[in-house]
């Protein structure tokens, strides 16, 4: 739920209040006593935030640390928004006013953290969550109505990604995923074309078809397009998302505990890219963008593809299957080859591709690689600002050697060592344009809530890619 956000000129009485500030003095807080002011000062000597209870409302104060880098201050403000949400929930206060007596840009970050915290996925619960912030009042003329609308649409996009990741396979099959994409397209105004299995077979997308062989549900290949008349890019940006709606590992079966039991999340890359297009369209950015979403589940049925099989990809490359759990790169490769038909300016693929990326970055960042150094440097900078950070790894030619096959052009596994980079080298084979690959294995789903990231789907990556594209074409 996105609360109503209103601009006001002065703080209202008897309303829960949050203040970002550098200093603690009586002039800023006329509503509290000297003893309460002294309490605030003492708490903020060792902590970043403090709360004065004036029930049925609260005064929440976050002290800005001037010795931090700007990106750290932004993240501290987002986390303050999350702490504020918890404090409001504790007293069931559904209206809050925000005031910033520090850097103007921190208002946006505080609001962002508060809004991102106002999420709940209770679709399958008998007892629904009863708390949600309904109204936010901004005592700040540094943030415009246009910025508020933009942020609200970005938050809606993040929530859409979270919802998709949280949905189980019992609902979100590949065909149903296409239905959900079409619903988002209707709401935001972007076009959606869905290729069914017959069309995919006619295109000879051997990677997608091979992975789908063990499924009782057909695959889909989804093409999303936002092409405004005032687009500033002559050639489109193409976004590719891994849409494995459930991954058992196929015949190379995964263990259940802490692995297969979370594999409804293996379509998180697709959820991110769909939601980025949604945010761009909702905010009417003048950017021509196309998203390609290959979708299927990966199961060990009697007709499933097996280790030792040789498959022919969309571009004619033959691939020896060494492991059926290395399936994401097969469906991405078909999409990356298909992207060539659009003569793209840039292609970005996003995937929960390898456990190795989780080992490298954990839940704190994703791994990025590619052949476009300028774009990688830029998106890494955006990653600091949004705190959806990226760790760059190189694509040296030595990493391609393990992908050689004696009986086909490539094998789909390579070596255990440097697996995230080896998988990137596999994908690189299918590109001939500026390209970035983001492997986000540890960030799409949290078992426990962490600040403004809920337990479950996080939507990590939506804000990153959106702001990267907006800045690139501004």
Coordinates of C-alpha atoms in Angstrom, one line a residue:
X1 CA 0.0 0.0 0.0
X2 CA 1.2 3.5 -0.9
X3 CA 0.0 6.1 1.7
X4 CA -1.3 9.5 0.8
X5 CA 1.5 12.0 0.8
X6 CA 0.7 15.6 1.4
X7 CA 2.8 18.8 1.6
X8 CA 2.2 21.1 4.6
X9 CA 4.0 24.3 5.6
X10 CA 4.1 23.9 9.4
X11 CA 4.2 21.0 11.8
X12 CA 0.8 19.9 13.1
X13 CA 0.1 19.4 16.8
X14 CA -0.9 16.0 18.1
X15 CA 0.6 14.2 15.2
X16 CA 3.5 11.7 15.2
X17 CA 6.6 13.5 14.0
X18 CA 9.9 12.5 12.6
X19 CA 12.8 15.0 12.3
X20 CA 16.2 14.6 10.6
X21 CA 18.6 17.1 12.2
X22 CA 22.2 17.9 12.9
X23 CA 21.6 19.7 16.2
X24 CA 19.4 19.2 19.2
X25 CA 18.0 22.4 20.6
X26 CA 14.7 23.7 22.1
X27 CA 13.9 25.8 19.0
X28 CA 13.5 22.7 16.9
X29 CA 11.3 20.9 19.5
X30 CA 9.0 23.3 21.2
X31 CA 6.5 20.5 22.0
X32 CA 8.7 18.8 24.5
X33 CA 9.9 19.6 28.0
X34 CA 13.5 20.5 29.0
X35 CA 13.8 17.1 30.6
X36 CA 12.7 15.4 27.4
X37 CA 15.1 17.6 25.4
X38 CA 17.9 16.6 27.7
X39 CA 16.9 12.9 27.3
X40 CA 17.1 13.3 23.5
X41 CA 20.5 14.8 23.7
X42 CA 21.9 12.1 25.9
X43 CA 20.5 9.2 23.8
X44 CA 21.8 10.8 20.6
X45 CA 25.3 11.0 22.0
X46 CA 25.7 7.2 21.4
X47 CA 22.8 6.3 19.1
X48 CA 21.6 7.7 15.8
X49 CA 18.0 7.9 16.7
X50 CA 15.8 8.5 19.7
X51 CA 12.1 8.5 20.5
X52 CA 10.0 10.6 22.9
X53 CA 6.6 9.1 23.6
X54 CA 3.8 11.7 23.7
X55 CA 1.1 9.1 23.5
X56 CA -1.0 8.6 21.4
X57 CA 1.8 10.0 19.2
X58 CA 5.6 10.0 19.1
X59 CA 8.5 12.3 18.4
X60 CA 11.2 10.4 16.4
X61 CA 14.6 12.2 15.9
X62 CA 17.4 11.0 13.7
X63 CA 20.7 12.7 14.0
X64 CA 22.7 13.1 10.8
X65 CA 26.3 12.2 11.0
X66 CA 28.4 14.8 9.1
X67 CA 31.5 12.6 9.1
X68 CA 29.8 10.0 6.8
X69 CA 30.0 9.8 3.0
X70 CA 27.0 11.1 1.2
X71 CA 25.8 7.6 0.2
X72 CA 26.1 6.5 3.8
X73 CA 24.0 9.4 5.0
X74 CA 21.3 8.4 2.4
X75 CA 21.3 4.9 3.6
X76 CA 21.2 6.0 7.3
X77 CA 18.1 8.1 6.4
X78 CA 16.4 5.1 4.7
X79 CA 17.1 3.0 7.8
X80 CA 15.7 5.8 9.9
X81 CA 12.5 5.5 7.9
X82 CA 12.4 1.8 8.7
X83 CA 12.9 2.4 12.4
X84 CA 10.2 5.1 12.3
X85 CA 7.8 2.6 10.7
X86 CA 8.4 0.1 13.5
X87 CA 7.9 2.8 16.1
X88 CA 4.6 3.9 14.5
X89 CA 3.4 0.3 14.2
X90 CA 4.1 -0.2 17.9
X91 CA 1.5 2.5 18.8
X92 CA -0.8 2.0 15.8
X93 CA -0.1 5.5 14.6
X94 CA -1.1 5.6 10.9
X95 CA -0.3 9.3 10.2
X96 CA 3.2 10.8 10.5
X97 CA 4.8 14.1 9.5
X98 CA 8.4 14.3 8.3
X99 CA 10.7 17.3 8.7
X100 CA 14.3 17.6 7.5
X101 CA 16.7 20.1 9.1
X102 CA 19.7 18.7 7.2
X103 CA 20.6 18.1 3.6
X104 CA 17.5 18.4 1.3
X105 CA 18.2 15.1 -0.4
X106 CA 17.8 13.2 2.9
X107 CA 14.1 13.9 2.9
X108 CA 13.7 11.7 -0.2
X109 CA 15.8 8.9 1.4
X110 CA 13.8 9.0 4.7
X111 CA 10.6 8.9 2.8
X112 CA 11.9 6.1 0.7
X113 CA 12.8 4.0 3.7
X114 CA 9.5 4.6 5.3
X115 CA 7.5 3.6 2.1
X116 CA 9.7 0.5 1.5
X117 CA 8.9 -0.6 5.0
X118 CA 5.1 -0.2 4.4
X119 CA 4.9 -3.6 2.6
X120 CA 3.1 -6.8 3.5
X121 CA 2.5 -10.0 1.6
X122 CA -0.5 -11.6 3.4
X123 CA -2.4 -12.9 0.4
X124 CA -2.4 -16.5 1.7
X125 CA -3.0 -15.7 5.4
X126 CA -6.4 -16.1 7.1
X127 CA -5.6 -13.3 9.4
X128 CA -4.4 -10.2 7.4
X129 CA -1.9 -7.7 8.6
X130 CA -3.8 -4.8 10.3
X131 CA -1.2 -2.1 10.2
X132 CA -0.3 0.2 7.3
X133 CA 0.7 3.8 7.2
X134 CA -2.2 5.7 5.6
X135 CA -0.9 9.3 5.5
X136 CA 2.5 11.1 5.4
X137 CA 2.8 14.8 5.8
X138 CA 5.9 16.5 4.5
X139 CA 7.0 19.7 6.2
X140 CA 9.6 20.3 3.6
X141 CA 9.5 22.5 0.4
X142 CA 12.8 21.0 -0.9
X143 CA 11.0 17.9 -2.3
X144 CA 8.6 18.5 -5.2
X145 CA 5.3 17.0 -6.0
X146 CA 6.9 15.5 -9.2
X147 CA 9.6 13.7 -7.0
X148 CA 6.9 12.4 -4.7
X149 CA 4.9 10.9 -7.6
X150 CA 8.1 9.4 -9.1
X151 CA 9.1 7.8 -5.8
X152 CA 5.6 6.4 -5.3
X153 CA 5.7 4.7 -8.7
X154 CA 9.2 3.3 -8.0
X155 CA 7.9 1.9 -4.7
X156 CA 5.0 0.3 -6.5
X157 CA 7.4 -1.3 -8.9
X158 CA 9.5 -2.7 -6.0
X159 CA 6.4 -4.0 -4.4
X160 CA 5.4 -5.7 -7.7
X161 CA 8.8 -7.4 -7.8
X162 CA 8.4 -8.5 -4.2
X163 CA 4.9 -9.9 -4.8
X164 CA 6.1 -11.9 -7.8
X165 CA 9.0 -13.4 -5.9
X166 CA 6.8 -14.3 -3.0
X167 CA 4.2 -16.1 -5.1
X168 CA 4.5 -19.9 -5.0
X169 CA 4.7 -22.1 -8.1
X170 CA 1.2 -23.3 -7.2
X171 CA 0.1 -19.9 -8.5
X172 CA 3.0 -18.5 -10.6
X173 CA 3.6 -20.9 -13.4
X174 CA 5.2 -19.6 -16.5
X175 CA 1.8 -19.0 -18.3
X176 CA 0.5 -17.2 -15.1
X177 CA 3.7 -15.1 -15.0
X178 CA 2.8 -13.9 -18.5
X179 CA -0.7 -13.0 -17.3
X180 CA 0.8 -11.0 -14.4
X181 CA 3.1 -9.2 -16.8
X182 CA 0.2 -8.3 -19.0
X183 CA -1.7 -6.9 -16.0
X184 CA 1.3 -4.7 -15.1
X185 CA 1.5 -3.6 -18.7
X186 CA -2.1 -2.6 -18.8
X187 CA -1.7 -0.6 -15.5
X188 CA 1.5 1.2 -16.6
X189 CA 1.0 1.5 -20.3
X190 CA 3.7 -0.6 -21.8
X191 CA 3.2 -3.3 -24.6
X192 CA 3.4 -7.0 -23.9
X193 CA 3.7 -9.8 -26.5
X194 CA 3.8 -13.4 -25.3
X195 CA 5.2 -16.2 -27.4
X196 CA 3.6 -19.6 -26.6
X197 CA 5.4 -22.9 -26.9
X198 CA 4.5 -23.4 -30.6
X199 CA 6.1 -20.0 -31.4
X200 CA 9.1 -20.8 -29.3
X201 CA 9.5 -24.1 -31.1
X202 CA 9.3 -22.3 -34.5
X203 CA 12.1 -20.0 -33.3
X204 CA 14.2 -23.0 -32.2
X205 CA 15.0 -21.6 -28.8
X206 CA 16.7 -24.8 -27.8
X207 CA 17.8 -23.6 -24.4
X208 CA 14.4 -22.6 -23.2
X209 CA 12.8 -25.7 -24.7
X210 CA 15.3 -28.1 -23.2
X211 CA 14.8 -26.7 -19.7
X212 CA 11.1 -27.0 -20.1
X213 CA 11.1 -30.6 -21.2
X214 CA 10.5 -31.9 -17.7
X215 CA 7.6 -29.5 -16.9
X216 CA 3.9 -30.2 -17.2
X217 CA 3.4 -26.4 -17.9
X218 CA 4.5 -24.8 -21.2
X219 CA 7.2 -22.2 -21.4
X220 CA 6.6 -18.6 -22.4
X221 CA 8.8 -15.9 -23.9
X222 CA 7.7 -12.4 -23.0
X223 CA 8.5 -9.2 -24.8
X224 CA 7.8 -6.0 -23.0
X225 CA 8.2 -2.6 -24.7
X226 CA 8.0 1.0 -23.6
X227 CA 8.6 3.3 -26.6
X228 CA 7.5 6.8 -26.0
X229 CA 7.4 9.3 -28.9
X230 CA 9.9 11.5 -27.2
X231 CA 12.5 8.7 -26.5
X232 CA 16.0 10.2 -26.4
X233 CA 17.7 6.9 -27.4
X234 CA 17.6 6.0 -31.1
X235 CA 18.5 2.4 -30.3
X236 CA 16.7 0.6 -27.5
X237 CA 18.0 -0.6 -24.2
X238 CA 17.2 -4.3 -23.8
X239 CA 16.7 -5.8 -20.4
X240 CA 16.8 -9.6 -20.0
X241 CA 15.5 -11.4 -16.9
X242 CA 15.9 -15.0 -15.8
X243 CA 12.4 -16.4 -15.4
X244 CA 12.8 -19.8 -13.8
X245 CA 9.6 -19.8 -11.8
X246 CA 10.8 -22.9 -9.9
X247 CA 14.1 -24.7 -10.0
X248 CA 14.4 -28.3 -8.7
X249 CA 17.7 -28.6 -10.4
X250 CA 16.1 -31.0 -12.9
X251 CA 17.7 -34.4 -12.9
X252 CA 20.8 -32.8 -11.2
X253 CA 18.4 -32.5 -8.2
X254 CA 19.1 -29.9 -5.5
X255 CA 19.0 -30.8 -1.8
X256 CA 15.8 -29.6 -0.2
X257 CA 17.0 -27.8 3.0
X258 CA 18.1 -24.2 2.4
X259 CA 18.1 -24.8 -1.4
X260 CA 15.2 -26.2 -3.3
X261 CA 12.8 -24.9 -0.6
X262 CA 13.6 -21.3 -1.7
X263 CA 13.6 -21.9 -5.5
X264 CA 10.3 -20.2 -6.1
X265 CA 12.7 -17.1 -6.1
X266 CA 14.7 -18.2 -9.1
X267 CA 12.6 -15.8 -11.3
X268 CA 13.7 -12.8 -9.3
X269 CA 15.8 -11.5 -12.2
X270 CA 12.7 -11.5 -14.4
X271 CA 10.7 -9.9 -11.6
X272 CA 13.2 -7.1 -11.4
X273 CA 13.3 -6.4 -15.1
X274 CA 9.6 -6.5 -15.5
X275 CA 9.3 -4.0 -12.6
X276 CA 11.9 -1.7 -14.0
X277 CA 9.9 -1.4 -17.2
X278 CA 6.8 -0.8 -15.0
X279 CA 8.5 2.0 -13.2
X280 CA 9.8 3.6 -16.3
X281 CA 6.4 3.5 -18.0
X282 CA 4.5 4.8 -14.9
X283 CA 6.9 7.7 -14.7
X284 CA 6.9 8.2 -18.5
X285 CA 10.7 8.4 -18.8
X286 CA 11.7 9.3 -22.4
X287 CA 13.6 6.0 -22.8
X288 CA 12.9 3.3 -25.4
X289 CA 13.3 0.1 -23.4
X290 CA 12.5 -3.6 -24.2
X291 CA 12.5 -6.5 -21.8
X292 CA 12.9 -10.1 -22.7
X293 CA 11.6 -12.6 -20.2
X294 CA 12.1 -16.4 -21.0
X295 CA 10.0 -18.3 -18.4
X296 CA 9.7 -22.0 -17.4
X297 CA 10.2 -24.2 -14.4
X298 CA 12.9 -26.8 -14.2
X299 CA 11.7 -30.3 -13.1
X300 CA 12.9 -33.9 -13.3
X301 CA 10.0 -35.5 -15.2
X302 CA 10.5 -38.7 -17.3
X303 CA 11.1 -36.7 -20.5
X304 CA 13.4 -34.1 -18.8
X305 CA 16.7 -33.2 -20.4
X306 CA 19.6 -35.1 -19.0
X307 CA 23.4 -34.6 -18.4
X308 CA 25.1 -35.6 -21.7
X309 CA 22.4 -34.2 -23.9
X310 CA 23.4 -31.8 -26.7
X311 CA 21.0 -29.0 -27.4
X312 CA 21.1 -26.4 -30.2
X313 CA 20.5 -22.8 -29.1
X314 CA 18.5 -20.1 -30.9
X315 CA 21.7 -18.8 -32.6
X316 CA 22.8 -22.3 -33.7
X317 CA 25.4 -22.8 -31.0
X318 CA 25.5 -26.4 -29.7
X319 CA 25.8 -27.0 -26.0
X320 CA 26.7 -30.2 -24.1
X321 CA 24.6 -30.4 -20.9
X322 CA 26.9 -31.2 -18.0
X323 CA 24.5 -30.3 -15.3
X324 CA 20.7 -29.7 -15.6
X325 CA 20.9 -27.3 -12.6
X326 CA 22.9 -24.9 -14.8
X327 CA 19.7 -24.1 -16.6
X328 CA 19.4 -20.3 -16.1
X329 CA 22.2 -19.6 -18.5
X330 CA 20.5 -21.7 -21.2
X331 CA 17.3 -19.7 -21.2
X332 CA 19.2 -16.4 -20.9
X333 CA 21.5 -17.3 -23.8
X334 CA 18.4 -17.7 -26.1
X335 CA 17.1 -14.3 -25.0
X336 CA 20.6 -12.6 -25.4
X337 CA 20.8 -14.0 -28.9
X338 CA 17.2 -12.8 -29.7
X339 CA 18.2 -9.3 -28.4
X340 CA 20.4 -8.9 -31.4
X341 CA 17.4 -8.4 -33.7
X342 CA 16.7 -5.0 -31.9
X343 CA 20.2 -3.6 -32.6
X344 CA 20.4 -2.5 -29.0
X345 CA 22.4 0.3 -27.6
X346 CA 22.9 -1.7 -24.4
X347 CA 21.8 -5.0 -23.0
X348 CA 21.6 -5.7 -19.3
X349 CA 20.7 -9.2 -18.0
X350 CA 19.7 -9.8 -14.4
X351 CA 19.6 -13.3 -12.9
X352 CA 19.8 -15.4 -9.8
X353 CA 22.4 -17.4 -11.7
X354 CA 25.0 -18.9 -9.4
X355 CA 25.5 -19.8 -5.8
X356 CA 29.1 -18.5 -6.3
X357 CA 27.8 -15.0 -6.5
X358 CA 26.2 -15.4 -3.1
X359 CA 29.6 -16.6 -1.8
X360 CA 31.3 -13.5 -3.2
X361 CA 28.7 -10.9 -2.2
X362 CA 26.3 -12.5 0.3
X363 CA 23.1 -10.6 1.0
X364 CA 24.8 -7.2 0.7
X365 CA 25.5 -6.9 -3.0
X366 CA 25.2 -8.4 -6.4
X367 CA 28.0 -9.3 -8.8
X368 CA 28.4 -7.4 -12.1
X369 CA 30.5 -8.1 -15.2
X370 CA 30.4 -7.3 -18.9
X371 CA 32.2 -5.7 -21.8
X372 CA 31.1 -2.1 -21.2
X373 CA 33.4 -0.5 -18.6
X374 CA 31.9 2.9 -18.8
X375 CA 28.4 1.5 -18.0
X376 CA 29.7 -0.8 -15.3
X377 CA 31.4 2.1 -13.6
X378 CA 28.2 4.2 -13.8
X379 CA 25.9 1.5 -12.4
X380 CA 28.3 0.8 -9.6
X381 CA 28.1 4.5 -8.6
X382 CA 24.3 4.3 -8.7
X383 CA 24.5 1.2 -6.6
X384 CA 26.1 3.2 -3.8
X385 CA 23.4 5.9 -4.0
X386 CA 20.6 3.4 -3.9
X387 CA 22.5 1.0 -1.6
X388 CA 21.9 -1.8 -4.0
X389 CA 25.6 -2.3 -4.4
X390 CA 27.6 -4.2 -7.0
X391 CA 30.9 -6.0 -6.9
X392 CA 32.7 -6.1 -10.3
X393 CA 34.5 -9.2 -11.5
X394 CA 36.6 -9.5 -14.7
X395 CA 35.8 -11.6 -17.7
X396 CA 39.3 -12.7 -18.6
X397 CA 39.6 -15.1 -21.5
X398 CA 41.0 -17.9 -19.2
X399 CA 37.5 -18.2 -17.7
X400 CA 36.2 -19.5 -21.0
X401 CA 38.5 -22.5 -21.1
X402 CA 36.4 -24.7 -18.8
X403 CA 33.4 -24.2 -21.1
X404 CA 35.1 -26.1 -24.0
X405 CA 33.5 -29.4 -25.0
X406 CA 34.9 -32.3 -27.0
X407 CA 31.5 -33.0 -28.8
X408 CA 29.8 -29.6 -28.9
X409 CA 30.6 -25.9 -29.2
X410 CA 30.3 -25.4 -25.5
X411 CA 29.3 -27.1 -22.3
X412 CA 26.9 -25.5 -19.9
X413 CA 28.9 -25.9 -16.6
X414 CA 32.6 -25.2 -16.8
X415 CA 34.5 -25.4 -13.5
X416 CA 33.5 -25.2 -9.9
X417 CA 36.1 -22.5 -9.3
X418 CA 35.1 -18.9 -10.3
X419 CA 31.7 -20.3 -11.3
X420 CA 29.9 -16.9 -11.4
X421 CA 32.5 -15.6 -13.9
X422 CA 32.5 -18.8 -15.9
X423 CA 28.7 -18.5 -16.2
X424 CA 29.3 -15.0 -17.3
X425 CA 31.7 -16.2 -20.0
X426 CA 29.0 -18.6 -21.2
X427 CA 26.5 -15.8 -21.6
X428 CA 29.1 -13.5 -23.3
X429 CA 29.4 -16.0 -26.1
X430 CA 25.8 -15.0 -27.2
X431 CA 26.4 -11.3 -27.2
X432 CA 27.8 -8.9 -29.9
X433 CA 26.8 -5.6 -28.3
X434 CA 27.5 -3.5 -25.2
X435 CA 26.4 -5.8 -22.3
X436 CA 26.3 -6.1 -18.6
X437 CA 25.4 -9.2 -16.6
X438 CA 24.2 -8.9 -13.0
X439 CA 24.3 -12.1 -10.9
X440 CA 22.2 -11.4 -7.8
X441 CA 21.9 -14.7 -5.9
X442 CA 22.0 -13.5 -2.3
X443 CA 19.8 -10.4 -2.5
X444 CA 16.4 -11.3 -3.9
X445 CA 15.0 -13.1 -0.8
X446 CA 15.6 -12.7 2.9
X447 CA 14.6 -15.3 5.5
X448 CA 14.4 -12.6 8.1
X449 CA 13.4 -8.9 7.8
X450 CA 16.4 -6.5 7.7
X451 CA 15.5 -2.8 8.0
X452 CA 13.4 -1.7 5.1
X453 CA 13.8 -5.2 3.4
X454 CA 11.0 -7.5 4.5
X455 CA 11.3 -11.2 5.1
X456 CA 10.6 -12.7 1.7
X457 CA 11.1 -11.0 -1.6
X458 CA 13.2 -7.8 -1.4
X459 CA 12.8 -6.2 -4.8
X460 CA 16.6 -5.6 -4.8
X461 CA 17.7 -4.2 -8.1
X462 CA 14.6 -2.4 -9.2
X463 CA 15.8 1.0 -7.9
X464 CA 19.3 0.3 -9.1
X465 CA 18.5 -0.4 -12.8
X466 CA 15.8 2.4 -12.9
X467 CA 18.1 5.1 -11.6
X468 CA 20.9 3.9 -13.8
X469 CA 18.8 4.2 -16.9
X470 CA 17.3 7.5 -15.9
X471 CA 20.8 9.0 -15.2
X472 CA 22.3 7.5 -18.4
X473 CA 19.7 9.2 -20.6
X474 CA 19.1 12.4 -18.7

